[in-house]
Amino acid sequence: MKVIFGIDVSKSTSTVCELINDSKSITTITNDRAGFLELLNDLKAFTQHPQIIFEATGVYSKRLQTFLDDYGYEYVFLNPLKAKKEMNLGLRHNKTDTTDAYHLALIQKLYHHPVNQLQAEQYCQLNALSRFYDQLTSDIVMAKNRLHKILQFTFPELESLFSAAKGFNYWSIVKMYPHCELVNGSTNLEIYNKLIELPGFQDKKAKKFTLNLISSARRAYPAASCNSVESSEAKYYAQRLIDLNKKRKNLIAQMVKIAEDLPNRDLEILESIPGFAQVTAVRVLGELGDLRRFSSPNKINAFIGIDPGRYQSGEIDASLSITKHGNAVARKILYRAIGQIDNASKTHPCHIADYYESKKLSSQTKGFKKIAIASIHKLIRTMYALINNDQLYDYDVAKHNQKRLLS
C-alpha cells in the first residue's frame, strides 16, 4: 500500500491530500501547533512513514518543514516552478488549494522525487545569514541610488572626487558635508583635520583632497539650501550606508565563525580555489549547503537551475537555455565567482579560468554569459570533487585530471 501526502501550503492554512493507492481524502489544517499535531496524528496512523510532498513557498512552508524535521519525517521539498510544470503536464484545468494538493500527491506517485537530505544545523544558519546578507546588499543598492539622486540638489560635484567604487570614506565625507555651503563655510585646516581622521588619508592625500573639495564646492550651484530637507536626507542616507555596510561585514564574520566550526574543512577547501574570496566561499556554503548530500554534480546544476531545458517534438530533439528553476541567489554568486577566478588567474592560475579564456577566444557566436554558465558547470564539478575527496585545490593536479579525461 503506497501512501502519499500532498500538502498545498498557504499563509495560515494548508490543504492536505491523503492519497492511498487511487483513493484520496482532503483535509485542511492550520499552520500552527494545533494544525501540525492534527497532521501528526494522521501520519502516525500508518505503520510506515508516508511519502510527503509540498512546494517551497518561501516563509510559509518553513514552519511545516521545521515540524517534519523535528518529528523525523522525510519529505520532498519541490521548487514551485518545477511543481507547476509537472502538474500542468496532467492537463490541469482548475487551480484550487484542493486540486493543487491532489496533483502534488499525483506527481510524487508518478515521478518518485527523492526526499530532501537533512543537513547539519550550521548549514541552515549559514543559509539564513546568506539571505540576510543578500537583503542588505539590495538595501545598499537602493540607498546608493537615493543618495545619488538627493546629492544632485545639494552637492553633485562631490561624486566626481571619488572613483566608481564608493565606500566608507565617501559616505563619511557626505555625512560631514552634505551641502557645498558647509565646505565654503569651513577653513582649509578644519576640513583637513576631519579628513585626516579617515582611514587611508595620510598628510599628503588629505591636503590634496582638501583643495579639490574646496574647488568643487566653489563651482557648485545647489538647487536646495544648506538647511533644507534635502541636506538632511543626504546625511541620513550616508549614515544608513555606513550602518548597512558595517552590518554586512558582521554577517560575514558570523558566517566564517560558523563555517570554521563545521566538522569538516569545507571553508578551507573552497578558499583554496584561486579567486574564491572568503565572502564568496561562505556564501556558497550558505546557499549550496553540504555538497555531500548531492549524488552527483548534475544534481547541483539542477538545484541552482543551470541544467539545460529540453524540447522534443517528432523528429526534433533540441536543448534549450538553462531552466532557472533553482536557487537564483546561488546562481548569481557562482556567476560572479567565474569573473573573480578569471581575474585572479593572472597571478594564481586555475584550470577553470583557462577553460573560460579559451572558450572566449575560440567562440565567434556564443555570448560570454553562455561561456560563463559552461564554466560554472566546471566549477561545480571541481567543488564537488574537492569536498568529497577532502582535498585542497592544486592547479597541477587539476590540469593532469583534465588531460586524463580528454585522452
CSV table of N, CA, C and O in Angstrom, one decimal, residues 6 22 55 109 159 176 186 191 244 259 282 287 323 340 352 368 373 390:
chain,number,residue,atom,x,y,z
A,6,GLY,N,0.1,14.9,-0.2
A,6,GLY,CA,0.4,16.1,-0.9
A,6,GLY,C,-0.2,17.3,-0.1
A,6,GLY,O,-1.3,17.3,0.2
A,22,ASP,N,-5.3,4.6,-5.2
A,22,ASP,CA,-6.1,5.5,-6.1
A,22,ASP,C,-7.2,6.3,-5.3
A,22,ASP,O,-8.0,7.0,-5.8
A,55,GLU,N,5.3,22.2,-1.9
A,55,GLU,CA,6.1,23.2,-2.6
A,55,GLU,C,6.9,24.1,-1.6
A,55,GLU,O,6.4,24.3,-0.5
A,109,LYS,N,3.6,10.3,-7.0
A,109,LYS,CA,3.3,8.9,-7.3
A,109,LYS,C,3.9,8.6,-8.7
A,109,LYS,O,4.3,7.5,-9.0
A,159,GLU,N,30.5,63.7,-6.0
A,159,GLU,CA,30.7,62.4,-6.5
A,159,GLU,C,31.9,62.2,-7.4
A,159,GLU,O,32.5,61.2,-7.5
A,176,MET,N,29.6,64.5,6.6
A,176,MET,CA,30.2,65.7,7.1
A,176,MET,C,29.8,67.0,6.3
A,176,MET,O,29.6,68.0,6.8
A,186,SER,N,33.9,76.5,5.8
A,186,SER,CA,34.9,75.9,6.6
A,186,SER,C,36.3,76.4,6.1
A,186,SER,O,36.5,76.7,4.9
A,191,ILE,N,38.8,71.4,7.5
A,191,ILE,CA,38.5,70.3,6.5
A,191,ILE,C,39.6,69.3,6.6
A,191,ILE,O,39.3,68.1,6.7
A,244,LEU,N,24.7,49.9,7.1
A,244,LEU,CA,24.4,48.7,6.3
A,244,LEU,C,25.6,48.0,6.0
A,244,LEU,O,25.7,46.7,6.1
A,259,ALA,N,31.2,28.5,9.8
A,259,ALA,CA,31.9,27.6,8.8
A,259,ALA,C,33.1,26.9,9.4
A,259,ALA,O,33.4,25.8,9.1
A,282,VAL,N,32.0,31.5,2.0
A,282,VAL,CA,31.0,31.2,3.0
A,282,VAL,C,29.6,31.4,2.4
A,282,VAL,O,28.6,30.7,2.8
A,287,GLU,N,24.4,28.9,0.5
A,287,GLU,CA,23.4,28.7,-0.5
A,287,GLU,C,23.3,27.2,-0.9
A,287,GLU,O,22.3,26.7,-1.2
A,323,THR,N,17.3,26.2,-17.2
A,323,THR,CA,15.9,26.1,-16.7
A,323,THR,C,15.6,27.3,-15.8
A,323,THR,O,14.5,27.8,-15.7
A,340,GLN,N,35.7,36.5,-10.8
A,340,GLN,CA,36.8,36.6,-9.8
A,340,GLN,C,37.9,35.6,-10.1
A,340,GLN,O,39.1,35.9,-9.9
A,352,ILE,N,39.8,26.4,-14.5
A,352,ILE,CA,38.5,27.0,-14.8
A,352,ILE,C,38.7,28.3,-15.6
A,352,ILE,O,38.0,28.5,-16.6
A,368,PHE,N,29.2,35.7,-23.9
A,368,PHE,CA,30.0,35.5,-22.7
A,368,PHE,C,29.2,34.8,-21.6
A,368,PHE,O,29.7,34.1,-20.8
A,373,ILE,N,28.3,30.2,-18.0
A,373,ILE,CA,27.5,29.1,-17.5
A,373,ILE,C,28.2,27.8,-17.6
A,373,ILE,O,28.2,27.0,-16.7
A,390,ASP,N,38.0,15.6,0.2
A,390,ASP,CA,38.7,16.3,1.2
A,390,ASP,C,40.1,16.8,0.8
A,390,ASP,O,41.1,16.5,1.4
